[in-house]
PDB file of C-alpha atoms and ligand atoms in Angstrom:
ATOM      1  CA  UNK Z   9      13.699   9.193   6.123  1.00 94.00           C
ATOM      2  CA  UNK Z  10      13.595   5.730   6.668  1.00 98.00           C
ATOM      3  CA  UNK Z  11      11.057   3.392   4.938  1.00 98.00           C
ATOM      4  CA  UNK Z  12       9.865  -0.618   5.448  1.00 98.00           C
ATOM      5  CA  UNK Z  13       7.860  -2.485   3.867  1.00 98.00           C
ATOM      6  CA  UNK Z  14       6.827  -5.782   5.123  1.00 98.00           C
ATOM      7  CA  UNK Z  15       5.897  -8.666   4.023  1.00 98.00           C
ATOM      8  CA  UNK Z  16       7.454 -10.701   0.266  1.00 98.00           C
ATOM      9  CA  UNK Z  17       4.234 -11.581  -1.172  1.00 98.00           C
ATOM     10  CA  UNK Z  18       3.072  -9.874  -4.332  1.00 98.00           C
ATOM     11  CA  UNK Z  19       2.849  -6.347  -3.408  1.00 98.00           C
ATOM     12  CA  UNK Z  20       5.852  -6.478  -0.769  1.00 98.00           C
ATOM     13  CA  UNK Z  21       7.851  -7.398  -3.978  1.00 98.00           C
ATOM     14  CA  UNK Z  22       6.453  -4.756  -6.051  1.00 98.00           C
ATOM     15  CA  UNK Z  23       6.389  -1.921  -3.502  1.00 98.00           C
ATOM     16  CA  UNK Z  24      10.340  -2.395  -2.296  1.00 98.00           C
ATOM     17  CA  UNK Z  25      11.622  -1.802  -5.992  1.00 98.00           C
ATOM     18  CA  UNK Z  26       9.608   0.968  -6.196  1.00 98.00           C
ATOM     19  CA  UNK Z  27      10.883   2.387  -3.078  1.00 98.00           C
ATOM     20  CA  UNK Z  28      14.510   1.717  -3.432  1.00 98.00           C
ATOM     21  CA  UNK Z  29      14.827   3.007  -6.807  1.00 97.00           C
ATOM     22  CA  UNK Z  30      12.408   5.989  -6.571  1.00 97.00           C
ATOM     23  CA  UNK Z  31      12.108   7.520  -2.902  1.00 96.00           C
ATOM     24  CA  UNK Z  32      15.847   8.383  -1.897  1.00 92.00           C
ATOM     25  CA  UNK Z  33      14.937   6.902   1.416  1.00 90.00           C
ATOM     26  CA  UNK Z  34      17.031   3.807   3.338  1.00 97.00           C
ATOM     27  CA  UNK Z  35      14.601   1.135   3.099  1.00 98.00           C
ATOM     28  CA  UNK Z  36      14.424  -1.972   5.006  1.00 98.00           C
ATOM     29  CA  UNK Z  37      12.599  -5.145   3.818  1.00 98.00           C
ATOM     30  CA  UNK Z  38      10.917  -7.164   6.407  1.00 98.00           C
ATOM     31  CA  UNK Z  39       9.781 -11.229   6.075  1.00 98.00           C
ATOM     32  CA  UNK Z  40       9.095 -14.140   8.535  1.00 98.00           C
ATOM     33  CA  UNK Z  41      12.192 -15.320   6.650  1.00 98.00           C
ATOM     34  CA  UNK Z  42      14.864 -12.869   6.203  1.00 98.00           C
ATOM     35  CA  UNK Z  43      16.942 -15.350   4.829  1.00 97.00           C
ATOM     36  CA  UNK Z  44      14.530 -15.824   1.906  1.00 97.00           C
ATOM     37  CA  UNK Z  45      13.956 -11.822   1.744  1.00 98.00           C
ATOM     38  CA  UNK Z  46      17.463 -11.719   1.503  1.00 98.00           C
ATOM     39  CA  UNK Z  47      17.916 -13.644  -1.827  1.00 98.00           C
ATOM     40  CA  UNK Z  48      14.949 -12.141  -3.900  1.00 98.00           C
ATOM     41  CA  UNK Z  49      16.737  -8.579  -2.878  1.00 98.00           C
ATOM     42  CA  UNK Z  50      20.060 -10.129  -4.294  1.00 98.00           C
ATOM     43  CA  UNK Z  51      17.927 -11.827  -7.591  1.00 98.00           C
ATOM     44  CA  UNK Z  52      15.895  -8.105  -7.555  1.00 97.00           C
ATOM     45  CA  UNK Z  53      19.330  -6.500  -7.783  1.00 97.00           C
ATOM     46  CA  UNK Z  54      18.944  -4.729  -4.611  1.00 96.00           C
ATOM     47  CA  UNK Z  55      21.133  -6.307  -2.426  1.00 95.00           C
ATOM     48  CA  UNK Z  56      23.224  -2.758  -1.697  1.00 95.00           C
ATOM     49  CA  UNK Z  57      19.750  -0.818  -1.801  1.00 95.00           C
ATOM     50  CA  UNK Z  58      17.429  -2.426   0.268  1.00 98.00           C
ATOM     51  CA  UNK Z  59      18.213  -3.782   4.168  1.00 98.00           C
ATOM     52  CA  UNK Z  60      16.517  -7.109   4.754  1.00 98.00           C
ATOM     53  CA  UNK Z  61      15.651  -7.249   8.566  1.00 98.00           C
ATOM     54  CA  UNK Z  62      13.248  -8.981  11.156  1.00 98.00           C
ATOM     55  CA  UNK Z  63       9.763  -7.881  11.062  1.00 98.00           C
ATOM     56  CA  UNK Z  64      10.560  -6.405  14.800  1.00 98.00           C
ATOM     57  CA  UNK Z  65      13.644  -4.592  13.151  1.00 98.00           C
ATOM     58  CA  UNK Z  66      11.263  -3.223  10.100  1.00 98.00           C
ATOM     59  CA  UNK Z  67       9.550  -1.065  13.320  1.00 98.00           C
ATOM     60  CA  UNK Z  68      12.468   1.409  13.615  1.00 98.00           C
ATOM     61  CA  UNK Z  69      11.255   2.958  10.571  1.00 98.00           C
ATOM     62  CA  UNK Z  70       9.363   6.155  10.053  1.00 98.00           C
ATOM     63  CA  UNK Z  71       6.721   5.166   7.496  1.00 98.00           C
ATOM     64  CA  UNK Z  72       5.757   1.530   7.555  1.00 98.00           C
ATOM     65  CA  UNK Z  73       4.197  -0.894   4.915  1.00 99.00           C
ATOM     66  CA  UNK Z  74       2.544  -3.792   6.128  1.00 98.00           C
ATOM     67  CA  UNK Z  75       2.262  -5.895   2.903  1.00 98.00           C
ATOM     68  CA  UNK Z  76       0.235  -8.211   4.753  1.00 98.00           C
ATOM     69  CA  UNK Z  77      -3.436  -9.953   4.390  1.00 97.00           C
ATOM     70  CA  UNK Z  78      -5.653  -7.581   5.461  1.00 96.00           C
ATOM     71  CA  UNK Z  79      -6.423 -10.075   9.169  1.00 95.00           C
ATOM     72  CA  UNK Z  80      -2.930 -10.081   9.648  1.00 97.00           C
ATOM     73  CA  UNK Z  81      -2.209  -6.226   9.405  1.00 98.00           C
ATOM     74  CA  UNK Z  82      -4.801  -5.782  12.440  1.00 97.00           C
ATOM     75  CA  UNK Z  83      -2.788  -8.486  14.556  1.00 97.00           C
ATOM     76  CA  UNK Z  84       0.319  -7.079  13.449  1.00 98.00           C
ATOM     77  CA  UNK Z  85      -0.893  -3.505  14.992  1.00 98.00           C
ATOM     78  CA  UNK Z  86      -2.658  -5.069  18.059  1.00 98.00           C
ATOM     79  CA  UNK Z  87       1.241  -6.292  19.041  1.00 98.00           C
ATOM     80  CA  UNK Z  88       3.003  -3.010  18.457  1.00 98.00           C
ATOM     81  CA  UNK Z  89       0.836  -0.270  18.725  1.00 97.00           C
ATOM     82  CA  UNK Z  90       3.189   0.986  21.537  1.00 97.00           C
ATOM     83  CA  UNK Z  91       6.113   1.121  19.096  1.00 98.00           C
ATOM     84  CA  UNK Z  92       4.636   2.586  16.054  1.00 98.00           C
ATOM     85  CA  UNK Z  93       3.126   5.511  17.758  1.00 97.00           C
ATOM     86  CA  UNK Z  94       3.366   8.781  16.085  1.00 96.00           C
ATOM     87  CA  UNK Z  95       5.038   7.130  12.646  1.00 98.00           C
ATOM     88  CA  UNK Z  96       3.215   6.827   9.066  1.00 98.00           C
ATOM     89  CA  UNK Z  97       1.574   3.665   8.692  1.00 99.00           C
ATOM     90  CA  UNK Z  98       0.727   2.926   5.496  1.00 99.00           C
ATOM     91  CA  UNK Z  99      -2.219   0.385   4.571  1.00 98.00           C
ATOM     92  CA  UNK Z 100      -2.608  -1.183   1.336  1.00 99.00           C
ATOM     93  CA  UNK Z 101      -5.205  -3.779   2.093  1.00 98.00           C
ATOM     94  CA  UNK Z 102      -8.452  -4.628   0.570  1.00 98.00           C
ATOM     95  CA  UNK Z 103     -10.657  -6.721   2.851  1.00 98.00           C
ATOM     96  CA  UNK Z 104     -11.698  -9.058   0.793  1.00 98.00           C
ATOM     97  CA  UNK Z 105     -13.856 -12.516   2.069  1.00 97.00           C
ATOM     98  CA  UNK Z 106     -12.019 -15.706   1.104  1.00 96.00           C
ATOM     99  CA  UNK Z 107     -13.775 -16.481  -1.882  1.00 97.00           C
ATOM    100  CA  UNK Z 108     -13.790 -12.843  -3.209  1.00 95.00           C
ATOM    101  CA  UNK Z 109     -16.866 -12.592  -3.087  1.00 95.00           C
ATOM    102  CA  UNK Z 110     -17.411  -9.314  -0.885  1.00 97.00           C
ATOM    103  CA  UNK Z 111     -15.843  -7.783   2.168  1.00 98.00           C
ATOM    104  CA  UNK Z 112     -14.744  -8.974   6.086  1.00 97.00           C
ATOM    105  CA  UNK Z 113     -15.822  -4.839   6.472  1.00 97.00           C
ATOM    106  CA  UNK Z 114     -19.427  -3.894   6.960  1.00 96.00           C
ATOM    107  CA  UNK Z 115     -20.986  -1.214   4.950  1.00 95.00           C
ATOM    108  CA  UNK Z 116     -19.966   1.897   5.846  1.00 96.00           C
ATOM    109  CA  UNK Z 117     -16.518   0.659   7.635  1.00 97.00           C
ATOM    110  CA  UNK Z 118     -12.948   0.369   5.876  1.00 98.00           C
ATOM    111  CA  UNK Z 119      -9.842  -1.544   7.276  1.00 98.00           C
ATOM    112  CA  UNK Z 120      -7.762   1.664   6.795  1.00 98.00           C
ATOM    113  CA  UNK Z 121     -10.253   3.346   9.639  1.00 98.00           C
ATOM    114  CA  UNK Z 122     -10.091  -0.093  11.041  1.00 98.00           C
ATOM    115  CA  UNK Z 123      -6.726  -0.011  11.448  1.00 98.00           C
ATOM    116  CA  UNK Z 124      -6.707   3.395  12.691  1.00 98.00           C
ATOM    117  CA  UNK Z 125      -8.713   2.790  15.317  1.00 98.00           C
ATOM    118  CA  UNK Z 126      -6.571   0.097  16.671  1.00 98.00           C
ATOM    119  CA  UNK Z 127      -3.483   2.688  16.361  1.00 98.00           C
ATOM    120  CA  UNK Z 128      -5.239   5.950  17.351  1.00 98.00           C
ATOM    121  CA  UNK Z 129      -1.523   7.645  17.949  1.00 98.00           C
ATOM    122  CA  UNK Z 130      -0.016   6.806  14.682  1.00 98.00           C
ATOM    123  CA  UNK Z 131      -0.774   8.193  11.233  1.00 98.00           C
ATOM    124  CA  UNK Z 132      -2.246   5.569   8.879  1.00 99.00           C
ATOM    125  CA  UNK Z 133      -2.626   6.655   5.269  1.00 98.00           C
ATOM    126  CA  UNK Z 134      -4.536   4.595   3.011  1.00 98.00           C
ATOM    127  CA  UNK Z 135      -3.043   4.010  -0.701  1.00 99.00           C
ATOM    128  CA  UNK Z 136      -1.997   1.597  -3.363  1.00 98.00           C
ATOM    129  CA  UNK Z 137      -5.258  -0.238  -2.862  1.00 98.00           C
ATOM    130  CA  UNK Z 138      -6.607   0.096  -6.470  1.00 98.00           C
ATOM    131  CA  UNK Z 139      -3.337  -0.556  -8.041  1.00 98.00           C
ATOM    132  CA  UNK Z 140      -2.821  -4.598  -8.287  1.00 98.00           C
ATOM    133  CA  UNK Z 141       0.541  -6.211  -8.213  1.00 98.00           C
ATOM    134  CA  UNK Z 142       1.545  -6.301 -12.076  1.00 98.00           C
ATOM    135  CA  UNK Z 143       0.813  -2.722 -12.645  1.00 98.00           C
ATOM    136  CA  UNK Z 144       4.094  -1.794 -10.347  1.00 98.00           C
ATOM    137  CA  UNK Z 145       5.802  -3.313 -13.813  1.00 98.00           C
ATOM    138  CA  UNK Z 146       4.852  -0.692 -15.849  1.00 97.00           C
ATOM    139  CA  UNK Z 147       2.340   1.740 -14.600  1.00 97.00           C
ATOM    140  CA  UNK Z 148       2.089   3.911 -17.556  1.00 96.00           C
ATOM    141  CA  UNK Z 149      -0.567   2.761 -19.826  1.00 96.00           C
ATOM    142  CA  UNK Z 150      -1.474   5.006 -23.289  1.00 94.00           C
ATOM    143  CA  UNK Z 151       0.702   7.308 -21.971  1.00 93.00           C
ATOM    144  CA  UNK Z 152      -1.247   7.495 -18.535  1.00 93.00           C
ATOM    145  CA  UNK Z 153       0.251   7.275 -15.508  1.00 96.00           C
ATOM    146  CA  UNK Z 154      -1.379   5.123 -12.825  1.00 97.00           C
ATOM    147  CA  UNK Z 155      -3.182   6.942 -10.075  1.00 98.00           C
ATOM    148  CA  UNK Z 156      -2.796   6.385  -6.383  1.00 98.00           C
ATOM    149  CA  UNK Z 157      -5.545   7.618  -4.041  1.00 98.00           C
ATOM    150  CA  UNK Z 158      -4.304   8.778  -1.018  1.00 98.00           C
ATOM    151  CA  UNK Z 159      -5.979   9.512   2.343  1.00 98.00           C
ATOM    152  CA  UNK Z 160      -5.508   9.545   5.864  1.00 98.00           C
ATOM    153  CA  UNK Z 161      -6.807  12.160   8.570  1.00 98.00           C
ATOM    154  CA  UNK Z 162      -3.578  13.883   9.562  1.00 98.00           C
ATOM    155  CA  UNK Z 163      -3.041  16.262   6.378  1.00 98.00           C
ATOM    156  CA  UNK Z 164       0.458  16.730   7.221  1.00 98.00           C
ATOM    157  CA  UNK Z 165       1.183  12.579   6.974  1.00 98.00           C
ATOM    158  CA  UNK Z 166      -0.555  12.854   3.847  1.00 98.00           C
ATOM    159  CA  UNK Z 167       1.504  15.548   2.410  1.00 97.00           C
ATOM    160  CA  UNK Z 168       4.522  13.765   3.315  1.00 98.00           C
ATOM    161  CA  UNK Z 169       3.443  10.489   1.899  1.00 98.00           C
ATOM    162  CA  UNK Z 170       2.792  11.825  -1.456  1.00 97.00           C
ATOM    163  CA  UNK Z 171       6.175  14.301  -0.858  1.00 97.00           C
ATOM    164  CA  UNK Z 172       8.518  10.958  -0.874  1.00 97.00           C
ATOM    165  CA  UNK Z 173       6.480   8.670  -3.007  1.00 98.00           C
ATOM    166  CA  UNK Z 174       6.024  11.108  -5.752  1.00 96.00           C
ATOM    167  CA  UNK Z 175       9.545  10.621  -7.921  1.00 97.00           C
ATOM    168  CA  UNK Z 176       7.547   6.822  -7.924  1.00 97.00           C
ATOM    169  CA  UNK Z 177       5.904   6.594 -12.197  1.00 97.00           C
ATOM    170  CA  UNK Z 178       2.438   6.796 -10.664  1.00 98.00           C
ATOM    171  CA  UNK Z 179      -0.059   9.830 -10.176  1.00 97.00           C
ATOM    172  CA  UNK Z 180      -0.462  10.586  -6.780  1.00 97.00           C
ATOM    173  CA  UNK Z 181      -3.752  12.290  -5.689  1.00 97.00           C
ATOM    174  CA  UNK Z 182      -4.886  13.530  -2.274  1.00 97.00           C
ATOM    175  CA  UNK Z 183      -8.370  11.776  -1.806  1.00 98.00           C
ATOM    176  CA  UNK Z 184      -9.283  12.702   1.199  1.00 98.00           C
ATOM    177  CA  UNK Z 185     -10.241  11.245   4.962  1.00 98.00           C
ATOM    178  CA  UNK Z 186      -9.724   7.669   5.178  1.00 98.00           C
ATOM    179  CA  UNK Z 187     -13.521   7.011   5.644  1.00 98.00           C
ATOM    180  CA  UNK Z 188     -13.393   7.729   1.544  1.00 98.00           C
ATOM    181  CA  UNK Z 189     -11.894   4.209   1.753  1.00 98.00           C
ATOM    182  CA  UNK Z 190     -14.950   2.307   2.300  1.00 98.00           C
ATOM    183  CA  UNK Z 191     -15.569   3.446  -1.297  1.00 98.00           C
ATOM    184  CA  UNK Z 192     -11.691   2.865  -2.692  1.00 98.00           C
ATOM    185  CA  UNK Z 193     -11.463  -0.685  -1.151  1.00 98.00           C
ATOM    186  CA  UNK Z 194     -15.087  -1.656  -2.610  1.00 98.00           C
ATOM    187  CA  UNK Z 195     -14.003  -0.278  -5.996  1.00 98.00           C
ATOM    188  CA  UNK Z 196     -11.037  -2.500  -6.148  1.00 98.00           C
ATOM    189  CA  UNK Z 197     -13.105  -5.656  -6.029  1.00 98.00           C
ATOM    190  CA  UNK Z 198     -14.867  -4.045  -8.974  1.00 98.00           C
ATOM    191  CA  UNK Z 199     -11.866  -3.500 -10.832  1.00 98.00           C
ATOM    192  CA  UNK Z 200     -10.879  -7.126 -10.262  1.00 98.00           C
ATOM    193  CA  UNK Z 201     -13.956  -8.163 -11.603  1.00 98.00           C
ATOM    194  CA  UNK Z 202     -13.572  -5.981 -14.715  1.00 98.00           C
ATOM    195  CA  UNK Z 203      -9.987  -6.991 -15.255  1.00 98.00           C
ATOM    196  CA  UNK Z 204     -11.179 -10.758 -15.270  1.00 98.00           C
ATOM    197  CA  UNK Z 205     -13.978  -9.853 -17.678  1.00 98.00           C
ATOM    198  CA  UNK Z 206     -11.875  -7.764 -20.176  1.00 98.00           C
ATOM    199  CA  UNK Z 207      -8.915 -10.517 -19.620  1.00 98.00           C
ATOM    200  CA  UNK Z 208      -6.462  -7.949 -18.413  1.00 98.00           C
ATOM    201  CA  UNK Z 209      -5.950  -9.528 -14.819  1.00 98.00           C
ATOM    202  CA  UNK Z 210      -3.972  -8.706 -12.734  1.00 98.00           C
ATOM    203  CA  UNK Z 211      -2.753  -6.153 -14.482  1.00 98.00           C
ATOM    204  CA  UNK Z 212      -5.575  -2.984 -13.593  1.00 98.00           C
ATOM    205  CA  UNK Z 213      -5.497   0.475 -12.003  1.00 98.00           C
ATOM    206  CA  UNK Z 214      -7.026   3.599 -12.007  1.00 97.00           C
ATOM    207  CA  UNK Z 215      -6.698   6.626 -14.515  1.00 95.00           C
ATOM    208  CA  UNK Z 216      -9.349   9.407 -13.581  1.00 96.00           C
ATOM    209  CA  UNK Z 217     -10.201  11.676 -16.210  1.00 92.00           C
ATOM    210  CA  UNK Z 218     -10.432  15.235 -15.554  1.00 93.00           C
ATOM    211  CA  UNK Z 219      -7.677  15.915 -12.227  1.00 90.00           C
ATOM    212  CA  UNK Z 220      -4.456  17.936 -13.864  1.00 83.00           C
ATOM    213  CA  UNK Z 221      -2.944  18.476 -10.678  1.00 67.00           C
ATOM    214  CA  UNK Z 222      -1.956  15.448  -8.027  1.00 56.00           C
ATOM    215  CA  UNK Z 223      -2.231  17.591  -5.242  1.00 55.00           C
ATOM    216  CA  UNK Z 224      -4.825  20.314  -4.939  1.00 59.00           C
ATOM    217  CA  UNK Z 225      -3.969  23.939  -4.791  1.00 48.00           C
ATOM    218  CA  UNK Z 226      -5.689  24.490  -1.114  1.00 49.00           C
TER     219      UNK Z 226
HETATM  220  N1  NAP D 328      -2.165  -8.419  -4.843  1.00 89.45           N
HETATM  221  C1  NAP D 328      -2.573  -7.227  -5.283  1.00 89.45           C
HETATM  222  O1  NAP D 328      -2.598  -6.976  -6.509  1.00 89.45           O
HETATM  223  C2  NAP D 328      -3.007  -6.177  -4.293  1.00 89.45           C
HETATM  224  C3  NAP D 328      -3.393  -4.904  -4.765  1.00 89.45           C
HETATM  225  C4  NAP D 328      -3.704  -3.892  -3.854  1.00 89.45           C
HETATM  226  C5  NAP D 328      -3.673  -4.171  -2.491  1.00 89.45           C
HETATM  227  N2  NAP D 328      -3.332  -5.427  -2.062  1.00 89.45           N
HETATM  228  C6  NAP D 328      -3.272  -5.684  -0.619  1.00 89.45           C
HETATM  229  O2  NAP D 328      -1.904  -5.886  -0.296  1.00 89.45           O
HETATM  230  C7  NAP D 328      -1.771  -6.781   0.797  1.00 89.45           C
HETATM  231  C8  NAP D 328      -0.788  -7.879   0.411  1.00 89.45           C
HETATM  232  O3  NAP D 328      -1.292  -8.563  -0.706  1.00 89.45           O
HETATM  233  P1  NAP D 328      -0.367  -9.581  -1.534  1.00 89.45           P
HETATM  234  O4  NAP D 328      -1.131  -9.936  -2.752  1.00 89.45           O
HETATM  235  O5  NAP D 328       1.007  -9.067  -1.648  1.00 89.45           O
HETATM  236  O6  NAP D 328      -0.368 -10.855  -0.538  1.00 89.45           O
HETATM  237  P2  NAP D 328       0.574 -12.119  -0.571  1.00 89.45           P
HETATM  238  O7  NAP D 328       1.201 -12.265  -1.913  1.00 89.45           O
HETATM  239  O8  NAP D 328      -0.251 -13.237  -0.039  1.00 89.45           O
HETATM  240  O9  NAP D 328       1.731 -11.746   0.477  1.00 89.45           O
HETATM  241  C9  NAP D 328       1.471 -11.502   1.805  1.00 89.45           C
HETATM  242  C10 NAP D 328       2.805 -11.501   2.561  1.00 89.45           C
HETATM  243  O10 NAP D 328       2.551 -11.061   3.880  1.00 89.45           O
HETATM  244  C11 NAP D 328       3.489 -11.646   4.766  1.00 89.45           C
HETATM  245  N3  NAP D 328       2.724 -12.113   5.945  1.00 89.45           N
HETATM  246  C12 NAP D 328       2.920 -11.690   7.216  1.00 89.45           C
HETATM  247  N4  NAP D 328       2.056 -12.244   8.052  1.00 89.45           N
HETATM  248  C13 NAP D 328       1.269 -13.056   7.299  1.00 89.45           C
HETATM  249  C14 NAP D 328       0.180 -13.902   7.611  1.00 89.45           C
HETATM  250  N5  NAP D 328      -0.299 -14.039   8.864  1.00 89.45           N
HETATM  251  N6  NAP D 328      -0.389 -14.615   6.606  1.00 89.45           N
HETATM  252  C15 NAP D 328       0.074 -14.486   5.330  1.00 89.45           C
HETATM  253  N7  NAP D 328       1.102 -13.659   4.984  1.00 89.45           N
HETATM  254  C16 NAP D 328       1.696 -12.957   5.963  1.00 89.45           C
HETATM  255  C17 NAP D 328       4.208 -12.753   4.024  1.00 89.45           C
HETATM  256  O11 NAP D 328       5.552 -12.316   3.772  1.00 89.45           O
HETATM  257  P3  NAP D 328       6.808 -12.993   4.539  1.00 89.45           P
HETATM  258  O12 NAP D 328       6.634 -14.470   4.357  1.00 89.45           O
HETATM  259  O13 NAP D 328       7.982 -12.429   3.868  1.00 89.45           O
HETATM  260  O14 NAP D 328       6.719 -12.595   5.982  1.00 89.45           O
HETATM  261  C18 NAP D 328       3.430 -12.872   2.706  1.00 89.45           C
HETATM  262  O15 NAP D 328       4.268 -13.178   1.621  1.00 89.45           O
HETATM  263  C19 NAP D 328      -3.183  -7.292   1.101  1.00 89.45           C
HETATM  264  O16 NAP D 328      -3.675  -6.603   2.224  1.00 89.45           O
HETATM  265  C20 NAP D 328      -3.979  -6.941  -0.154  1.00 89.45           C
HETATM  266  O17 NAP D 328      -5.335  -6.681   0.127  1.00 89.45           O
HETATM  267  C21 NAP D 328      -3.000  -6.425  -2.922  1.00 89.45           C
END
């Protein structure tokens, strides 16, 4: 199983240490810059891990990451829709308006059905989008794990998601269709609001109360 992730911004970062030292996968890092990408691996460590490539190269894989602004994640898909049908796409993004002050989205739309829409033969699976960039440091917190919300509309992609990203220190739960992300993506402006009240930003996640299991019994 091959994995990318895309993009060297904050969660691009974050995500590719998780993969390499957690999923058993190969893992190639894309960039604009794979000369840049290159060095942060080799600072990160990771230089015999992790395969820096072109963003065209980072297509070959079979589950994607676009680490990207949420705008840029629609273009990206728009280019290669033809060569990343039938794989895992996974979106992160929150669709924040510049200021962060509410959503590019309308009510009752999410960019991970968004994005779907615009790739109606691959699998996208919506996660990560509560969990902001620090937390990937230590995502245990009073002996809680952080948990991941997971969704998408092809149950099998969503097994296998949470399959190879579970070894990862986070609590992975199945949350359902990916419309259930016009509620995750609106929570996560809530929780940056919170985490700027209580002083804690930008370290914040989730940690429901109540789930024992991560993935439910039927
Ligand atoms: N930051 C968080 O805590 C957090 C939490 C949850 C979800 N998210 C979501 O994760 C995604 C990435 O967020 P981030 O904070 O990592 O962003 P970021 O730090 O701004 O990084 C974005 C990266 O995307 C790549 N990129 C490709 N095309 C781009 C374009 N047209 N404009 C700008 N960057 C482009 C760039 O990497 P190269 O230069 O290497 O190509 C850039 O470093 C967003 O969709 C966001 O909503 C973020």
């Amino acid at each position: 199983m091959t994995i990318s992730v895309l993009g060297t911004g904050n969660m691009g970062k974050a995500l590719v240490k998780q993969a390499a030292a957690y999923t058993g996968g190969r893992v190639l890092w894309g960039s604009r810059n794979p000369g840049e990408a290159a060095e942060l691996a080799r600072s990160f460590g990771l230089a015999d891990q992790v395969e820096v490539v072109t963003y065209e190269e980072a297509l070959q894989a079979d589950i994607i990451i676009p680490a990207f602004p949420a705008a840029a994640i629609l273009d990206w898909a728009l280019t290669h829709q033809e060569k990343i049908k039938h794989k895992i796409i996974v979106d992160i993004s929150n669709p924040f308006n510049e200021d962060f002050s509410g959503f590019t989205t309308q009510w009752g739309e999410s960019s991970a059905e968004r994005l779907q829409s615009i790739l109606p033969e691959s699998k996208v699976i919506g996660a990560f989008k509560n969990t902001f960039f620090k937390v990937f440091e230590n995502p245990v917190f009073e002996d809680q794990k952080s948990d991941v919300l997971v969704t998408g509309d092809d149950e099998e992609a969503v097994s296998q998601f949470i399959e190879i990203f579970k070894p990862l220190p986070f609590r992975f739960i199945h949350a359902g269709k990916l419309a259930n992300n016009r509620t995750i993506e609106r929570f996560t402006l809530l929780e940056l609001e919170l985490a700027v009240r209580y002083g804690t930003y930008p370290y914040i996640s989730l940690q429901l109360f109540g789930i024992k299991e991560a993935v439910p019994a039927s």
